[in-house]
């Protein structure tokens, strides 16, 4: 693969030959054991629930899925029964929560057919696509990239991965998030405009998917501001809950 050292090259790369230490692996724990999922890339789907597409000024009936990305090290793991802290990000006065079903890819592929797509899924998790909405909006207006709104540090909280071999492939179930106990978003993952197999099929036409890739599949309606010291609790039926505090 271009840009990535192969195994033999890796052996020659060490503390003596790297000018700085390699960044730490980004991992998400797999529920129910001691194993971890090493994160390669984070892909995200825009406007994938009809009511959210409308609240963002789009037309849910006519738009094919579109994608953006976050760096792997935007991940913050929220362990069950614990509160994960994320820092209120700089250069913004309007940070939004977006509760999302996250798909973890376990098998490489490109141009994946819809009816073969689930074979490429390792598992699922609850995630938050945190967004500096003011910056995203300003970039949107100018036709500029969304990175400063979407791809910032600690913008991708996630709970443990649930292996599809254990939990199956959820195609329906409640998805919700509360902020300081007040419900903000509630829908059902059966309301996804482009479901998981369709999303994988579309995305794999643009990028060769690899084990380690995460796909944040989009958020339902009700996105809103989170202030410092507020706590978000988000969940999806069958995948548990995550608790994340802005500090
Ligand atoms: Mn999103």
Short mmCIF file of C-alpha atoms and ligand atoms in Angstrom, two decimals:
data_model
loop_
_atom_site.label_atom_id
_atom_site.label_comp_id
_atom_site.label_asym_id
_atom_site.label_seq_id
_atom_site.Cartn_x
_atom_site.Cartn_y
_atom_site.Cartn_z
CA UNK A 1 0.00 0.00 0.00
CA UNK A 2 1.38 3.39 -0.94
CA UNK A 3 2.58 5.39 2.04
CA UNK A 4 2.43 2.54 4.53
CA UNK A 5 5.56 0.61 5.47
CA UNK A 6 5.37 -3.14 4.82
CA UNK A 7 6.29 -5.67 7.51
CA UNK A 8 9.97 -5.83 6.53
CA UNK A 9 10.30 -2.05 6.41
CA UNK A 10 8.54 -1.81 9.76
CA UNK A 11 11.26 -3.93 11.38
CA UNK A 12 13.84 -1.36 10.30
CA UNK A 13 11.78 1.49 11.72
CA UNK A 14 12.33 1.92 15.43
CA UNK A 15 13.24 4.44 18.07
CA UNK A 16 16.64 4.92 16.44
CA UNK A 17 15.44 5.43 12.86
CA UNK A 18 12.24 7.40 13.43
CA UNK A 19 12.84 11.11 14.03
CA UNK A 20 9.90 11.11 16.48
CA UNK A 21 8.24 8.19 18.24
CA UNK A 22 5.36 6.68 16.22
CA UNK A 23 1.94 7.91 17.33
CA UNK A 24 0.08 5.47 19.57
CA UNK A 25 -2.33 2.97 18.03
CA UNK A 26 -5.93 4.10 18.23
CA UNK A 27 -8.04 1.22 19.51
CA UNK A 28 -11.66 0.59 20.45
CA UNK A 29 -12.35 -2.30 22.86
CA UNK A 30 -14.54 -5.17 21.70
CA UNK A 31 -17.35 -5.86 24.17
CA UNK A 32 -17.24 -9.10 26.13
CA UNK A 33 -13.54 -9.94 25.99
CA UNK A 34 -9.98 -8.65 25.99
CA UNK A 35 -9.65 -7.87 22.29
CA UNK A 36 -9.41 -4.49 20.59
CA UNK A 37 -10.15 -3.06 17.16
CA UNK A 38 -7.33 -0.92 15.72
CA UNK A 39 -8.76 2.10 13.93
CA UNK A 40 -7.50 2.93 10.43
CA UNK A 41 -9.90 5.56 9.09
CA UNK A 42 -13.17 7.18 10.14
CA UNK A 43 -15.69 7.79 7.38
CA UNK A 44 -18.92 9.66 8.09
CA UNK A 45 -22.19 9.90 6.16
CA UNK A 46 -23.94 13.28 5.86
CA UNK A 47 -27.74 13.69 6.10
CA UNK A 48 -28.81 10.06 6.33
CA UNK A 49 -32.13 10.49 8.20
CA UNK A 50 -34.91 12.32 6.34
CA UNK A 51 -35.98 14.59 9.21
CA UNK A 52 -32.37 15.61 9.90
CA UNK A 53 -31.73 16.29 6.20
CA UNK A 54 -34.72 18.66 6.30
CA UNK A 55 -33.56 20.42 9.50
CA UNK A 56 -30.20 21.05 7.78
CA UNK A 57 -31.91 22.54 4.72
CA UNK A 58 -31.58 19.52 2.40
CA UNK A 59 -33.97 17.40 0.37
CA UNK A 60 -33.94 13.83 1.70
CA UNK A 61 -35.56 12.40 -1.41
CA UNK A 62 -33.04 13.51 -3.96
CA UNK A 63 -29.60 13.39 -2.41
CA UNK A 64 -27.36 10.34 -2.82
CA UNK A 65 -25.25 9.63 0.28
CA UNK A 66 -22.21 11.86 0.68
CA UNK A 67 -19.16 11.32 2.83
CA UNK A 68 -16.60 13.16 4.89
CA UNK A 69 -13.87 11.87 7.20
CA UNK A 70 -12.29 12.38 10.59
CA UNK A 71 -8.75 11.38 11.60
CA UNK A 72 -8.47 8.09 13.51
CA UNK A 73 -7.09 9.89 16.55
CA UNK A 74 -10.35 11.88 16.91
CA UNK A 75 -11.63 8.75 18.70
CA UNK A 76 -12.42 8.95 22.41
CA UNK A 77 -13.49 5.65 23.95
CA UNK A 78 -16.42 5.81 26.36
CA UNK A 79 -16.33 2.70 28.54
CA UNK A 80 -19.55 1.24 29.96
CA UNK A 81 -20.46 2.69 33.35
CA UNK A 82 -17.91 5.49 33.05
CA UNK A 83 -18.04 9.10 31.90
CA UNK A 84 -15.61 9.99 29.13
CA UNK A 85 -14.52 13.61 29.21
CA UNK A 86 -13.98 15.58 26.01
CA UNK A 87 -12.52 19.07 25.98
CA UNK A 88 -14.70 21.92 24.72
CA UNK A 89 -13.00 22.62 21.39
CA UNK A 90 -11.39 25.96 20.49
CA UNK A 91 -12.59 28.50 17.87
CA UNK A 92 -16.30 27.78 18.28
CA UNK A 93 -19.36 28.91 20.19
CA UNK A 94 -21.72 26.24 18.91
CA UNK A 95 -20.81 22.57 19.38
CA UNK A 96 -23.52 20.06 18.42
CA UNK A 97 -24.10 16.41 19.36
CA UNK A 98 -24.93 13.93 16.59
CA UNK A 99 -25.75 10.46 17.92
CA UNK A 100 -24.93 7.76 15.34
CA UNK A 101 -24.76 4.04 14.64
CA UNK A 102 -21.12 3.20 13.91
CA UNK A 103 -20.17 0.31 11.61
CA UNK A 104 -16.73 -1.32 11.99
CA UNK A 105 -15.26 -2.89 8.86
CA UNK A 106 -13.55 -6.27 9.28
CA UNK A 107 -12.87 -7.33 5.69
CA UNK A 108 -11.33 -5.36 2.82
CA UNK A 109 -13.23 -4.59 -0.33
CA UNK A 110 -14.04 -2.16 -3.12
CA UNK A 111 -17.13 -1.91 -5.34
CA UNK A 112 -18.92 -4.05 -2.78
CA UNK A 113 -22.40 -5.23 -3.80
CA UNK A 114 -25.30 -4.36 -1.49
CA UNK A 115 -26.16 -8.02 -0.90
CA UNK A 116 -22.54 -8.87 0.02
CA UNK A 117 -21.92 -5.77 2.15
CA UNK A 118 -22.66 -7.26 5.58
CA UNK A 119 -19.88 -9.83 5.08
CA UNK A 120 -17.49 -6.87 5.41
CA UNK A 121 -18.83 -5.78 8.80
CA UNK A 122 -16.99 -6.77 11.97
CA UNK A 123 -19.38 -5.09 14.36
CA UNK A 124 -21.31 -2.07 15.58
CA UNK A 125 -21.07 0.64 18.22
CA UNK A 126 -22.74 3.78 19.53
CA UNK A 127 -20.91 6.94 18.50
CA UNK A 128 -21.15 10.72 18.62
CA UNK A 129 -20.15 12.80 15.58
CA UNK A 130 -19.36 15.99 17.51
CA UNK A 131 -19.54 19.06 15.28
CA UNK A 132 -18.43 22.69 15.50
CA UNK A 133 -21.66 23.72 13.77
CA UNK A 134 -20.77 27.41 13.39
CA UNK A 135 -17.53 26.55 11.58
CA UNK A 136 -19.19 23.85 9.46
CA UNK A 137 -21.92 26.32 8.47
CA UNK A 138 -19.42 29.02 7.52
CA UNK A 139 -17.42 26.58 5.38
CA UNK A 140 -20.60 25.26 3.74
CA UNK A 141 -21.60 28.80 2.80
CA UNK A 142 -18.25 29.42 1.13
CA UNK A 143 -18.09 26.02 -0.57
CA UNK A 144 -15.01 25.15 1.48
CA UNK A 145 -14.07 21.79 3.10
CA UNK A 146 -15.76 20.82 6.37
CA UNK A 147 -12.63 19.69 8.24
CA UNK A 148 -12.52 22.52 10.78
CA UNK A 149 -16.16 21.84 11.64
CA UNK A 150 -15.99 18.07 11.75
CA UNK A 151 -12.47 16.63 11.98
CA UNK A 152 -11.20 18.22 15.18
CA UNK A 153 -9.53 16.57 18.20
CA UNK A 154 -11.81 14.36 20.33
CA UNK A 155 -14.71 14.78 17.89
CA UNK A 156 -15.49 11.06 17.63
CA UNK A 157 -16.55 9.53 20.98
CA UNK A 158 -17.45 5.85 20.66
CA UNK A 159 -18.53 2.97 22.89
CA UNK A 160 -17.25 -0.62 22.76
CA UNK A 161 -17.70 -2.55 19.52
CA UNK A 162 -20.25 -5.33 19.52
CA UNK A 163 -19.17 -8.14 17.18
CA UNK A 164 -21.79 -8.99 14.57
CA UNK A 165 -20.94 -12.66 15.17
CA UNK A 166 -22.47 -12.21 18.63
CA UNK A 167 -25.16 -9.55 18.20
CA UNK A 168 -26.09 -9.97 14.53
CA UNK A 169 -26.66 -7.04 12.19
CA UNK A 170 -29.14 -4.54 13.67
CA UNK A 171 -31.49 -3.02 11.09
CA UNK A 172 -33.98 -1.55 13.54
CA UNK A 173 -33.94 -0.29 17.12
CA UNK A 174 -34.17 2.97 19.01
CA UNK A 175 -31.32 5.50 18.83
CA UNK A 176 -31.31 8.39 21.28
CA UNK A 177 -29.28 10.96 23.17
CA UNK A 178 -30.04 13.03 26.26
CA UNK A 179 -28.18 16.11 27.53
CA UNK A 180 -28.23 16.53 31.31
CA UNK A 181 -31.18 14.14 31.36
CA UNK A 182 -33.30 15.98 28.76
CA UNK A 183 -34.00 14.06 25.56
CA UNK A 184 -32.57 15.74 22.46
CA UNK A 185 -32.58 13.13 19.72
CA UNK A 186 -34.72 9.99 19.38
CA UNK A 187 -35.37 7.94 16.29
CA UNK A 188 -34.97 4.39 15.00
CA UNK A 189 -32.11 3.10 12.88
CA UNK A 190 -34.74 1.74 10.46
CA UNK A 191 -35.18 5.42 9.48
CA UNK A 192 -31.74 5.55 7.80
CA UNK A 193 -32.22 6.77 4.21
CA UNK A 194 -29.26 4.64 3.08
CA UNK A 195 -29.08 1.55 5.29
CA UNK A 196 -25.81 -0.11 6.32
CA UNK A 197 -25.38 -2.38 3.26
CA UNK A 198 -26.27 0.46 0.88
CA UNK A 199 -23.89 2.85 2.66
CA UNK A 200 -21.02 0.34 2.43
CA UNK A 201 -21.78 -0.26 -1.27
CA UNK A 202 -21.70 3.48 -2.05
CA UNK A 203 -18.62 4.26 0.07
CA UNK A 204 -16.65 1.34 -1.42
CA UNK A 205 -17.04 2.82 -4.89
CA UNK A 206 -14.92 5.79 -3.78
CA UNK A 207 -12.52 4.13 -1.32
CA UNK A 208 -11.15 0.62 -0.88
CA UNK A 209 -12.40 -0.29 2.58
CA UNK A 210 -9.99 -2.02 4.97
CA UNK A 211 -10.28 -3.74 8.33
CA UNK A 212 -10.02 -1.00 10.92
CA UNK A 213 -12.26 1.45 9.09
CA UNK A 214 -15.19 2.93 11.03
CA UNK A 215 -18.28 4.38 9.37
CA UNK A 216 -20.41 6.88 11.31
CA UNK A 217 -23.71 6.36 9.50
CA UNK A 218 -25.42 9.71 10.11
CA UNK A 219 -27.64 11.25 12.76
CA UNK A 220 -31.39 11.66 13.20
CA UNK A 221 -33.15 14.98 13.80
CA UNK A 222 -32.73 17.01 16.97
CA UNK A 223 -29.06 17.99 16.76
CA UNK A 224 -28.40 20.83 19.19
CA UNK A 225 -25.84 22.75 21.21
CA UNK A 226 -23.84 21.22 24.05
CA UNK A 227 -22.24 23.50 26.62
CA UNK A 228 -19.23 22.93 28.82
CA UNK A 229 -20.03 20.75 31.87
CA UNK A 230 -23.05 19.17 30.20
CA UNK A 231 -23.23 15.37 29.97
CA UNK A 232 -24.55 13.47 26.98
CA UNK A 233 -25.92 9.94 27.37
CA UNK A 234 -26.54 8.22 24.06
CA UNK A 235 -27.58 4.72 23.13
CA UNK A 236 -28.85 2.29 20.54
CA UNK A 237 -30.99 -0.75 21.35
CA UNK A 238 -28.71 -3.77 21.73
CA UNK A 239 -25.47 -1.76 21.67
CA UNK A 240 -25.55 -0.18 25.10
CA UNK A 241 -25.07 3.44 26.12
CA UNK A 242 -22.19 5.90 26.18
CA UNK A 243 -21.80 8.78 28.62
CA UNK A 244 -19.71 11.75 27.51
CA UNK A 245 -19.11 15.02 29.35
CA UNK A 246 -17.90 18.27 27.81
CA UNK A 247 -15.24 19.83 30.04
MN1 LIG B 1 -22.97 13.12 11.49
#
